Coordinates of C-alpha atoms in Angstrom, one line a residue:
M13 CA -12.2 38.6 -24.0
S14 CA -11.6 38.4 -19.8
Q15 CA -14.9 40.6 -20.0
E16 CA -16.7 37.7 -21.7
I17 CA -15.8 34.6 -20.5
P18 CA -18.8 35.7 -17.9
E19 CA -21.5 35.6 -20.0
I20 CA -21.3 32.8 -21.5
W21 CA -21.1 31.5 -18.4
S22 CA -24.3 33.1 -18.1
Q23 CA -25.4 32.1 -20.5
S24 CA -25.1 29.0 -20.2
A25 CA -26.1 28.4 -16.0
Q26 CA -30.0 28.7 -16.3
Q27 CA -30.1 25.4 -18.6
F28 CA -27.9 24.0 -16.7
H29 CA -29.2 24.8 -13.7
Q30 CA -32.5 23.4 -15.2
T31 CA -30.7 20.2 -16.2
L32 CA -28.2 18.4 -12.9
N33 CA -31.2 17.2 -11.2
E34 CA -32.5 15.5 -14.8
N35 CA -28.7 14.4 -15.7
W36 CA -29.0 13.3 -11.7
S37 CA -31.8 10.5 -11.7
K38 CA -30.6 9.5 -14.8
A39 CA -26.2 8.4 -13.7
F40 CA -28.8 7.0 -10.2
Q41 CA -30.6 4.8 -13.2
A42 CA -27.5 4.0 -15.1
F43 CA -25.1 3.3 -12.0
Q44 CA -28.4 1.2 -10.3
N45 CA -28.3 -0.6 -13.9
M46 CA -24.6 -1.6 -14.7
D47 CA -23.6 -4.8 -15.3
L48 CA -21.5 -6.2 -12.4
G49 CA -21.2 -9.6 -12.2
A50 CA -23.3 -10.9 -15.3
G51 CA -22.3 -13.4 -17.7
S52 CA -21.8 -17.6 -17.7
N53 CA -20.5 -18.8 -15.7
G54 CA -18.5 -21.4 -17.7
A55 CA -21.2 -24.2 -17.1
G56 CA -23.2 -22.6 -19.5
S57 CA -25.2 -21.0 -17.8
V58 CA -25.9 -16.6 -16.3
T59 CA -24.7 -15.9 -13.0
P60 CA -27.5 -13.6 -12.3
A61 CA -26.1 -9.8 -11.5
P62 CA -25.8 -8.5 -8.1
Q63 CA -28.1 -5.9 -6.6
I64 CA -27.0 -2.4 -6.0
S65 CA -29.1 0.1 -3.7
F66 CA -27.5 3.1 -1.9
S67 CA -27.6 4.0 1.9
P68 CA -29.9 7.5 1.4
E69 CA -27.4 9.4 4.3
K70 CA -24.5 9.0 1.8
L71 CA -26.7 10.0 -1.6
Q72 CA -28.7 12.8 -0.5
T73 CA -25.1 13.8 1.2
L74 CA -23.8 13.1 -2.1
Q75 CA -26.6 15.1 -4.9
Q76 CA -25.9 18.4 -1.7
Q77 CA -22.1 18.4 -2.6
Y78 CA -22.4 18.3 -6.2
L79 CA -25.3 21.1 -6.9
R80 CA -23.6 23.0 -5.0
D81 CA -20.1 22.5 -6.6
A82 CA -21.5 22.2 -10.0
A83 CA -23.0 26.2 -8.7
E84 CA -19.5 27.2 -8.2
L85 CA -18.6 26.5 -11.4
L86 CA -21.2 28.9 -13.3
T87 CA -20.4 31.6 -10.8
P88 CA -18.7 34.5 -12.9
A89 CA -17.5 35.6 -9.4
A90 CA -15.4 32.5 -9.2
G91 CA -13.7 33.5 -11.3
A92 CA -12.5 31.2 -14.2
P93 CA -13.3 27.1 -12.8
S94 CA -9.3 25.1 -13.2
A95 CA -8.8 22.1 -13.3
A96 CA -4.9 22.9 -13.0
G97 CA -4.2 19.9 -9.9
D98 CA -4.9 16.9 -13.0
R99 CA -1.9 16.7 -13.8
R100 CA -3.4 15.5 -17.3
F101 CA -5.5 19.5 -17.4
A102 CA -2.0 21.5 -16.8
G103 CA -0.6 23.1 -19.2
Q104 CA -0.7 26.3 -19.8
A105 CA -3.4 25.8 -23.2
W106 CA -6.6 24.5 -20.1
A107 CA -6.1 27.3 -19.0
A108 CA -6.1 30.0 -21.4
N109 CA -9.1 28.4 -22.9
P110 CA -12.5 28.9 -21.0
V111 CA -14.5 25.9 -23.1
A112 CA -12.0 23.7 -22.0
S113 CA -10.1 25.0 -18.8
F114 CA -14.7 24.6 -18.1
S115 CA -15.3 21.2 -19.0
A116 CA -12.3 20.2 -17.0
A117 CA -12.8 20.7 -14.3
A118 CA -17.0 19.5 -15.6
Y119 CA -15.4 16.3 -16.3
L120 CA -13.8 15.9 -12.8
L121 CA -16.9 17.5 -10.8
N122 CA -18.7 14.0 -12.6
A123 CA -15.9 12.0 -12.0
R124 CA -15.5 13.1 -8.6
T125 CA -18.9 12.2 -7.7
L126 CA -19.6 9.1 -9.4
M127 CA -16.4 7.7 -8.0
G128 CA -18.7 8.5 -4.3
M129 CA -21.9 7.1 -5.5
A130 CA -19.7 3.6 -5.8
E131 CA -18.2 4.3 -1.9
A132 CA -22.5 4.8 -1.2
V133 CA -23.4 1.9 -1.9
E134 CA -25.0 -0.7 0.0
T135 CA -23.2 -4.6 -1.0
D136 CA -20.2 -7.0 -0.1
D137 CA -17.0 -4.7 -0.4
K138 CA -16.0 -7.5 -4.2
T139 CA -18.8 -6.1 -5.7
R140 CA -18.5 -2.3 -4.4
A141 CA -14.0 -2.6 -5.4
R142 CA -15.9 -3.5 -8.6
I143 CA -18.3 -1.1 -9.2
R144 CA -15.2 1.3 -8.6
F145 CA -13.1 -0.1 -11.0
A146 CA -16.1 0.1 -13.6
L147 CA -16.1 3.4 -12.8
E148 CA -13.0 4.4 -13.0
Q149 CA -11.9 3.0 -16.0
V150 CA -15.8 4.8 -17.8
T151 CA -14.4 8.1 -16.2
A152 CA -10.4 8.4 -17.0
A153 CA -11.4 7.2 -20.5
A154 CA -13.9 9.8 -20.7
S155 CA -11.3 12.7 -20.1
P156 CA -11.6 15.0 -22.5
S157 CA -8.2 14.6 -22.8
N158 CA -8.4 12.0 -24.6
F159 CA -10.2 13.5 -27.5
L160 CA -8.3 16.4 -29.8
A161 CA -11.6 18.4 -29.9
L162 CA -11.3 19.0 -26.6
N163 CA -7.8 18.2 -25.4
A164 CA -6.6 22.6 -25.7
D165 CA -3.0 21.3 -25.9
A166 CA -3.0 19.3 -28.5
Q167 CA -5.4 21.7 -30.1
K168 CA -2.6 24.2 -29.2
K169 CA 0.6 22.1 -31.2
A170 CA -1.7 21.2 -34.1
I171 CA -2.0 25.1 -34.4
D172 CA 1.7 25.8 -32.9
S173 CA 3.7 22.8 -35.6
K174 CA 1.2 23.7 -38.9
G175 CA -0.4 20.4 -38.6
E176 CA 2.5 17.9 -38.2
S177 CA 2.0 17.1 -34.7
I178 CA -1.4 15.8 -36.5
A179 CA 0.1 14.2 -39.4
K180 CA 2.6 12.5 -37.3
G181 CA -0.1 11.0 -33.8
I182 CA -2.2 9.3 -36.8
Q183 CA 1.9 7.5 -38.0
N184 CA 2.2 7.0 -34.1
L185 CA -0.6 5.1 -34.3
L186 CA -0.7 3.5 -37.3
H187 CA 2.9 1.6 -36.2
D188 CA 1.0 0.6 -32.9
L189 CA -1.1 -0.7 -34.9
K190 CA 1.3 -2.7 -36.0
Q191 CA 3.3 -3.0 -34.4
G192 CA -0.5 -4.5 -31.2
H193 CA 0.1 -2.3 -28.3
V194 CA 0.6 1.3 -27.5
S195 CA 4.1 1.7 -27.6
M196 CA 4.9 3.7 -23.7
T197 CA 9.2 4.2 -24.7
D198 CA 10.8 4.5 -27.9
E199 CA 11.0 1.2 -28.2
S200 CA 13.7 1.0 -31.8
V201 CA 16.7 2.9 -28.8
F202 CA 16.9 -0.8 -27.0
E203 CA 18.4 -4.2 -27.9
V204 CA 18.2 -7.1 -25.9
G205 CA 22.0 -8.0 -25.1
K206 CA 23.6 -4.7 -26.2
N207 CA 21.8 -2.1 -24.3
V208 CA 19.7 -4.0 -21.2
A209 CA 20.4 -7.3 -19.6
T210 CA 24.3 -7.1 -20.3
T211 CA 25.9 -8.4 -17.5
E212 CA 28.7 -11.2 -18.2
G213 CA 27.6 -14.7 -18.2
A214 CA 26.9 -17.8 -20.3
V215 CA 23.6 -20.0 -20.2
V216 CA 25.1 -23.1 -18.1
F217 CA 21.6 -25.6 -18.9
Q218 CA 18.9 -25.6 -21.3
N219 CA 15.4 -27.8 -22.0
D220 CA 12.3 -25.9 -23.2
L221 CA 11.1 -24.2 -20.3
F222 CA 14.3 -22.5 -19.2
Q223 CA 18.0 -21.9 -19.8
L224 CA 20.2 -21.3 -17.0
I225 CA 22.5 -18.6 -17.1
E226 CA 26.2 -18.4 -15.1
Y227 CA 27.3 -14.8 -14.6
K228 CA 31.2 -14.4 -14.2
P229 CA 32.9 -13.3 -10.8
L230 CA 33.5 -10.3 -10.2
T231 CA 35.5 -10.9 -7.0
A232 CA 38.5 -13.5 -6.4
K233 CA 36.2 -15.2 -4.3
V234 CA 32.5 -16.1 -3.5
Y235 CA 30.5 -17.9 -0.9
E236 CA 30.2 -21.3 -1.3
K237 CA 26.5 -21.8 -1.5
P238 CA 25.6 -20.9 -4.7
F239 CA 22.6 -17.8 -5.4
L240 CA 19.8 -19.1 -7.9
L241 CA 17.1 -16.1 -8.6
V242 CA 14.1 -17.5 -10.3
P243 CA 12.0 -14.7 -11.8
P244 CA 8.0 -14.5 -13.0
C245 CA 7.2 -16.2 -16.0
I246 CA 5.0 -13.7 -16.7
N247 CA 7.7 -11.7 -17.2
K248 CA 11.6 -11.7 -19.0
F249 CA 14.4 -11.8 -16.4
Y250 CA 16.3 -8.8 -16.9
I251 CA 14.1 -6.4 -14.6
L252 CA 16.9 -7.8 -13.3
D253 CA 19.7 -7.0 -15.2
L254 CA 18.5 -3.5 -16.9
Q255 CA 21.4 -1.4 -16.3
P256 CA 25.0 -2.0 -14.5
E257 CA 24.0 0.5 -11.7
N258 CA 20.9 -1.1 -11.1
S259 CA 21.0 -4.3 -12.3
L260 CA 19.8 -7.0 -8.7
I261 CA 21.8 -9.8 -10.7
R262 CA 25.6 -7.0 -10.7
Y263 CA 24.8 -6.2 -7.6
A264 CA 24.9 -10.2 -5.9
V265 CA 26.9 -10.5 -8.5
A266 CA 29.3 -8.3 -7.5
Q267 CA 28.9 -9.2 -3.4
G268 CA 30.9 -12.5 -4.6
H269 CA 27.8 -14.8 -5.1
R270 CA 28.2 -17.2 -7.3
T271 CA 24.6 -15.9 -9.5
F272 CA 22.9 -18.2 -11.4
V273 CA 18.9 -16.9 -12.7
V274 CA 16.3 -18.6 -14.7
S275 CA 15.5 -17.0 -18.7
W276 CA 12.0 -18.2 -18.9
R277 CA 11.1 -19.5 -22.6
N278 CA 8.8 -17.4 -24.4
P279 CA 5.5 -20.0 -25.5
D280 CA 4.5 -20.7 -28.5
A281 CA 1.9 -23.7 -30.0
T282 CA 4.4 -26.3 -28.6
L283 CA 3.6 -25.5 -25.0
A284 CA 0.7 -24.8 -24.6
G285 CA -0.2 -27.6 -23.3
K286 CA 2.6 -27.2 -20.3
T287 CA 1.1 -27.0 -16.7
W288 CA 2.0 -26.1 -13.4
D289 CA 3.3 -29.2 -12.7
D290 CA 5.9 -28.6 -15.5
Y291 CA 7.2 -25.6 -14.2
V292 CA 7.5 -26.8 -11.0
E293 CA 9.8 -29.5 -12.4
G294 CA 11.4 -28.8 -15.0
A295 CA 12.2 -26.2 -13.9
A296 CA 12.4 -24.8 -10.9
I297 CA 13.9 -27.6 -9.5
E298 CA 15.8 -29.0 -12.4
A299 CA 17.5 -25.5 -12.2
I300 CA 18.3 -26.3 -8.8
A301 CA 19.7 -29.8 -9.1
V302 CA 21.6 -28.2 -12.0
T303 CA 23.1 -25.5 -10.0
Q304 CA 23.9 -28.0 -7.6
E305 CA 25.7 -30.2 -10.6
I306 CA 27.9 -27.3 -11.2
T307 CA 28.8 -26.0 -8.3
G308 CA 29.5 -29.3 -6.0
A309 CA 27.0 -27.3 -3.3
K310 CA 25.2 -29.9 -0.5
T311 CA 22.4 -26.0 -0.5
I312 CA 21.8 -23.1 -2.3
N313 CA 20.0 -20.3 -1.5
A314 CA 17.4 -19.5 -3.4
L315 CA 15.6 -16.2 -4.8
G316 CA 13.0 -15.8 -6.4
F317 CA 9.8 -13.2 -7.3
C318 CA 6.3 -11.8 -8.2
V319 CA 5.2 -15.5 -9.3
G320 CA 8.9 -17.1 -9.6
G321 CA 9.0 -17.1 -5.6
T322 CA 6.0 -18.8 -6.2
I323 CA 6.7 -21.4 -8.0
L324 CA 10.1 -21.4 -5.6
G325 CA 7.8 -21.7 -3.3
S326 CA 5.6 -24.9 -4.3
A327 CA 9.3 -26.6 -5.8
A328 CA 10.8 -26.3 -2.2
A329 CA 7.5 -28.0 -1.1
V330 CA 7.6 -30.8 -3.5
L331 CA 11.6 -31.0 -2.3
A332 CA 10.6 -31.1 1.3
A333 CA 8.3 -33.6 0.6
R334 CA 9.9 -36.0 -0.7
G335 CA 12.9 -35.6 2.1
E336 CA 15.0 -33.0 0.8
K337 CA 15.8 -29.5 1.0
P338 CA 18.4 -28.5 -1.5
L339 CA 18.1 -24.4 -0.6
A340 CA 20.1 -23.5 2.0
S341 CA 17.7 -20.0 2.4
M342 CA 14.9 -18.3 0.3
T343 CA 14.3 -15.2 -0.5
L344 CA 11.0 -13.8 -1.7
L345 CA 10.9 -10.5 -3.2
T346 CA 6.8 -9.0 -3.8
S347 CA 5.8 -12.7 -3.2
M348 CA 2.4 -14.4 -2.6
L349 CA 1.7 -18.0 -1.1
D350 CA -0.7 -16.8 0.9
F351 CA -3.7 -15.5 -1.3
S352 CA -5.5 -14.3 1.2
D353 CA -5.3 -10.6 0.7
T354 CA -4.8 -10.2 -3.7
G355 CA -5.7 -6.4 -3.6
I356 CA -7.5 -4.9 -7.0
L357 CA -7.4 -7.7 -8.7
D358 CA -9.2 -9.9 -6.8
V359 CA -12.4 -7.9 -9.1
F360 CA -11.3 -10.7 -11.5
I361 CA -12.2 -13.5 -10.3
D362 CA -14.7 -15.6 -9.6
E363 CA -15.9 -19.1 -9.9
G364 CA -17.8 -18.6 -13.1
F365 CA -13.7 -16.6 -14.6
V366 CA -12.0 -19.4 -13.6
Q367 CA -14.4 -21.9 -15.3
Y368 CA -14.5 -19.5 -18.5
R369 CA -10.6 -20.1 -18.2
E370 CA -10.7 -23.7 -17.3
K371 CA -12.7 -24.4 -20.5
E372 CA -11.1 -21.8 -23.0
M373 CA -7.0 -23.2 -22.7
G374 CA -7.4 -25.5 -19.0
K375 CA -6.0 -27.7 -21.3
G376 CA -3.9 -26.5 -23.9
G377 CA -3.7 -23.2 -26.0
L378 CA -1.7 -19.8 -25.2
M379 CA -2.9 -16.4 -22.1
K380 CA -1.4 -14.5 -25.1
G381 CA 1.5 -11.6 -23.4
Q382 CA -0.3 -9.2 -24.4
D383 CA -3.6 -9.4 -23.5
L384 CA -1.6 -10.0 -20.0
S385 CA 0.0 -6.8 -20.0
S386 CA -2.9 -4.3 -21.2
T387 CA -4.6 -6.2 -17.7
F388 CA -1.6 -5.1 -15.7
S389 CA -1.6 -1.9 -17.3
F390 CA -5.2 -1.1 -16.9
L391 CA -5.3 -1.1 -13.0
R392 CA -3.6 2.1 -13.5
P393 CA -5.2 4.0 -16.6
N394 CA -4.4 7.1 -17.0
D395 CA -0.9 7.3 -16.2
L396 CA 0.2 3.2 -18.0
V397 CA -2.5 3.7 -21.2
W398 CA -4.3 6.6 -21.3
N399 CA -1.4 9.0 -20.8
Y400 CA 0.4 7.8 -23.8
V401 CA -2.4 7.7 -26.7
V402 CA -2.6 11.3 -25.6
G403 CA 0.8 12.1 -26.2
N404 CA 1.7 9.8 -28.6
Y405 CA -1.4 9.9 -30.8
L406 CA -3.2 13.7 -29.8
K407 CA 0.0 15.7 -28.9
G408 CA 1.9 13.5 -32.3
E409 CA 5.7 12.9 -29.8
T410 CA 7.7 9.5 -29.6
P411 CA 7.6 9.0 -25.5
P412 CA 11.2 9.3 -24.6
P413 CA 14.1 5.7 -23.9
F414 CA 12.7 4.6 -21.2
D415 CA 14.7 0.9 -20.0
L416 CA 12.0 -0.1 -18.0
L417 CA 8.7 0.4 -20.2
Y418 CA 10.9 -1.0 -23.0
W419 CA 10.8 -4.3 -20.6
N420 CA 6.6 -4.2 -19.6
S421 CA 6.4 -3.9 -23.7
D422 CA 8.5 -7.3 -23.7
S423 CA 5.4 -9.3 -23.1
T424 CA 5.3 -13.1 -22.6
N425 CA 2.7 -15.3 -23.0
L426 CA 1.4 -18.1 -21.0
P427 CA 1.0 -22.0 -21.5
G428 CA -3.4 -22.2 -20.7
P429 CA -2.7 -25.1 -18.7
F430 CA 0.0 -23.7 -16.4
Y431 CA -3.1 -20.4 -16.2
A432 CA -5.9 -21.9 -15.3
W433 CA -3.9 -24.2 -12.0
Y434 CA -2.0 -20.9 -11.2
L435 CA -6.5 -19.1 -11.4
R436 CA -7.8 -21.6 -9.2
N437 CA -5.6 -23.1 -7.2
T438 CA -4.2 -19.2 -5.4
Y439 CA -6.8 -16.8 -6.0
L440 CA -9.9 -18.2 -5.6
E441 CA -9.2 -21.4 -3.7
N442 CA -5.9 -20.5 -2.2
N443 CA -4.7 -23.8 -1.7
L444 CA -1.4 -23.5 -1.7
V445 CA -1.1 -22.6 1.8
K446 CA -3.6 -25.1 3.5
P447 CA -1.6 -28.4 4.5
G448 CA -1.6 -31.6 2.6
K449 CA -4.9 -30.1 -0.1
T450 CA -2.7 -29.5 -2.9
T451 CA -1.1 -31.9 -5.1
V452 CA 2.0 -30.6 -7.0
C453 CA 4.2 -33.6 -9.2
G454 CA 3.2 -36.1 -6.9
E455 CA 3.3 -34.5 -3.6
K456 CA 0.5 -33.6 -1.3
I457 CA 2.4 -30.0 -0.2
D458 CA 2.3 -28.6 3.3
L459 CA 4.6 -24.9 3.4
G460 CA 4.2 -25.0 7.0
G461 CA 7.8 -28.0 5.8
L462 CA 9.9 -24.9 5.2
D463 CA 11.7 -23.8 8.1
M464 CA 14.7 -22.6 6.0
P465 CA 15.8 -18.6 7.1
V466 CA 12.8 -16.5 5.0
Y467 CA 14.0 -12.7 3.4
I468 CA 10.6 -11.2 2.6
Y469 CA 10.4 -8.6 1.4
G470 CA 6.4 -6.6 0.2
S471 CA 6.6 -3.0 -1.8
R472 CA 4.4 -0.2 0.7
E473 CA 2.6 1.0 -2.7
D474 CA 2.6 -2.7 -4.7
H475 CA -1.0 -2.3 -6.6
I476 CA -0.4 -6.6 -7.8
V477 CA 1.4 -7.7 -4.6
P478 CA -0.2 -6.1 -1.7
I479 CA 2.1 -5.4 1.1
G480 CA -1.1 -7.8 2.8
G481 CA -0.4 -10.8 0.7
A482 CA 3.7 -10.0 0.8
Y483 CA 4.1 -10.3 5.1
A484 CA 1.5 -13.0 5.7
S485 CA 4.0 -15.3 3.8
T486 CA 6.0 -14.1 7.7
Q487 CA 2.6 -15.9 9.1
F488 CA 2.8 -20.0 8.1
L489 CA 6.9 -20.3 7.3
P490 CA 8.0 -21.8 10.7
G491 CA 12.1 -20.8 9.9
K492 CA 13.7 -18.3 11.6
K493 CA 12.3 -15.2 9.1
R494 CA 12.7 -11.6 8.4
F495 CA 10.3 -8.9 6.6
V496 CA 11.1 -5.2 5.6
M497 CA 8.8 -3.1 3.5
G498 CA 10.6 -0.9 1.3
A499 CA 8.9 2.8 -0.4
S500 CA 7.5 2.4 -3.7
G501 CA 5.3 0.1 -6.4
H502 CA 5.9 -3.6 -7.4
I503 CA 9.3 -3.2 -9.4
A504 CA 10.1 0.7 -8.2
G505 CA 10.3 -0.7 -4.8
V506 CA 12.0 -3.3 -6.0
I507 CA 15.2 -1.8 -8.1
N508 CA 16.3 0.7 -5.7
P509 CA 19.9 0.8 -5.9
P510 CA 22.0 1.7 -2.5
A511 CA 23.6 4.2 -4.9
K512 CA 20.8 6.1 -6.4
N513 CA 20.4 7.2 -2.3
K514 CA 16.3 7.2 -3.3
R515 CA 13.3 6.0 -1.2
S516 CA 13.2 4.2 1.8
H517 CA 12.6 0.9 3.6
W518 CA 11.5 -0.4 6.8
I519 CA 12.1 -2.5 9.6
R520 CA 11.4 -4.4 13.1
E521 CA 14.2 -4.0 14.7
D522 CA 12.8 -6.3 17.8
G523 CA 11.8 -9.0 15.1
K524 CA 8.6 -9.1 15.6
L525 CA 6.4 -10.4 13.4
P526 CA 2.2 -9.9 14.6
K527 CA -0.7 -11.1 12.8
S528 CA -1.1 -8.0 10.8
H529 CA 1.1 -5.8 8.3
A530 CA 0.0 -2.9 10.1
E531 CA 0.7 -4.1 13.5
W532 CA 4.2 -5.1 12.2
L533 CA 3.9 -1.5 10.6
K534 CA 3.2 0.5 14.1
G535 CA 6.6 -1.2 15.4
A536 CA 8.8 -0.7 12.5
T537 CA 11.3 1.6 11.4
E538 CA 12.0 4.3 8.9
F539 CA 15.5 4.4 7.0
P540 CA 15.7 6.0 3.4
G541 CA 17.6 4.3 0.3
S542 CA 17.8 1.2 -0.1
W543 CA 17.3 -1.9 0.4
W544 CA 19.2 -3.9 -0.8
T545 CA 22.4 -3.5 1.9
D546 CA 20.0 -5.2 4.2
W547 CA 19.8 -8.3 2.5
S548 CA 22.8 -8.2 1.5
D549 CA 24.1 -8.3 5.1
W550 CA 21.6 -11.2 4.9
L551 CA 22.1 -13.7 2.5
A552 CA 25.9 -13.9 3.2
S553 CA 25.4 -14.7 7.1
Q554 CA 23.7 -17.3 4.7
A555 CA 26.0 -19.1 2.1
G556 CA 29.0 -19.9 4.1
K557 CA 32.7 -19.2 4.1
Q558 CA 33.9 -18.3 0.6
V559 CA 36.1 -20.4 -1.6
A560 CA 38.4 -19.4 -4.9
A561 CA 36.0 -17.9 -7.6
P562 CA 35.7 -20.0 -10.9
K563 CA 38.1 -19.3 -13.6
T564 CA 35.2 -20.6 -16.1
F565 CA 31.3 -21.5 -17.0
G566 CA 29.4 -24.6 -15.5
K567 CA 30.9 -27.6 -15.6
G568 CA 31.0 -31.3 -16.3
K569 CA 28.4 -32.6 -19.1
H570 CA 26.7 -28.3 -17.9
K571 CA 29.1 -26.7 -20.4
A572 CA 28.8 -22.9 -22.0
I573 CA 25.9 -23.3 -24.0
E574 CA 26.2 -19.6 -25.2
A575 CA 26.7 -16.0 -24.3
A576 CA 24.5 -14.6 -21.9
P577 CA 21.5 -13.3 -21.7
G578 CA 21.1 -16.2 -23.8
S579 CA 18.1 -16.7 -26.6
Y580 CA 14.8 -17.5 -25.2
V581 CA 15.0 -14.0 -23.4
K582 CA 14.5 -12.7 -27.0
A583 CA 11.8 -14.3 -27.9
K584 CA 9.1 -11.9 -28.7
A585 CA 5.6 -12.9 -28.0

């Protein structure tokens, strides 16, 4: 077999070399004709696509490099081409099959060259980012690992299992078609309230938007100022309460905080007309008021996570405009109030897209949770889409149980008017950060009026709330601020309990907050382990004296309705 490999390559080499320049020319023409902006602007007309041109020097260098690398693939003396550095092709079957190994190496060369062409485009940053994103989707989908006829691992498994893996893959495909999404984990293993979201508590208030959960104290005494968490309404709250050992909710309770959490209702047709104002007034402001009523506290500490932080900041600004300041402190976890730096999500946002969404659902309707979930998954297509397509369908595997991925698949809808307002006033126009520009709940808001102490956390590799976007809040909030950066991404960076002793976090011990995150980082010190302990110390300093822990849930008219995690969180999209 080893003697046949050079012969196979030699036979194809001449033909391959003859077509290289022709293929390069075709690729170049196709690239220039890419549709990267043409489409309806929502008003019935068509927005023209941006013109694409290339840097001649970069293109020439890229072409020369491509021809050299392609020639090396066909040089017998070089041995079998290898793509083992990419985990999609790391299996033994790929290395043992010369045709599969070659197809993988050729694919990686072409993908690498296409991405190089994106960098050679002479255009504005947003168009280049869109080109890069589009090519990432195309090249990820075109990987030979995604096709049974080309996937050496899947073929070997089919042979070894005498076709059983193919039959199981078809079963998995039919199952996922029925449930409406690609399985990332064995969802049958988990049940909300039984083996996820198990911290003891009770629902003490509910309306048509949310349930308010109060958690049972784990200490004899609690701080006099209660603690309210506002999670994102784009997902369910139990990301903060997956398991006892990694639950931020349980951790806060164990630190002596009388803890309350907003559990959002999963919108159905009855909530299809709800607006941003409804979520601010009828949920965030209502939750603050009920927490005060139950505890008797004049001020409370509050935390907002992701869009929950944007909602909480809006609520605090509305209350400040009314002369009310019920928050003793605010924590923002991977949240944006200033949307100047929105990262990869910016590729989707322009006037035409927002007008389309406003026309489609601005007066009513639902943004389906599965559509949102798919969007976020395709931000990392190889890890969160094609990896599971290959495992589930080509190899017939059942993905292992993983609570975080179960939560990730448990999607939520959004009311159309809420979603349309959010797109325009944050991602498109960045109005929240402009004093007096935006009216929320009848008040012209000014985030500069939020003078409470603020703890701001950002994750270094976050692709949803870029670290620069999280850091931006340090530049306009006038109160005393503490900024901390954690390692990893949007979820893994936040859910990092101290007992695991994983990852790192960064703090500037001089407390300075220069204009950019890059400048801040130059003076920051890396500390091993979780940021939770630093935050816990900070929160304790804002929480007042300790008092006897309550013996019952709720107070007065706010009595226990049902046990935590409540019923709203169990509703499926």
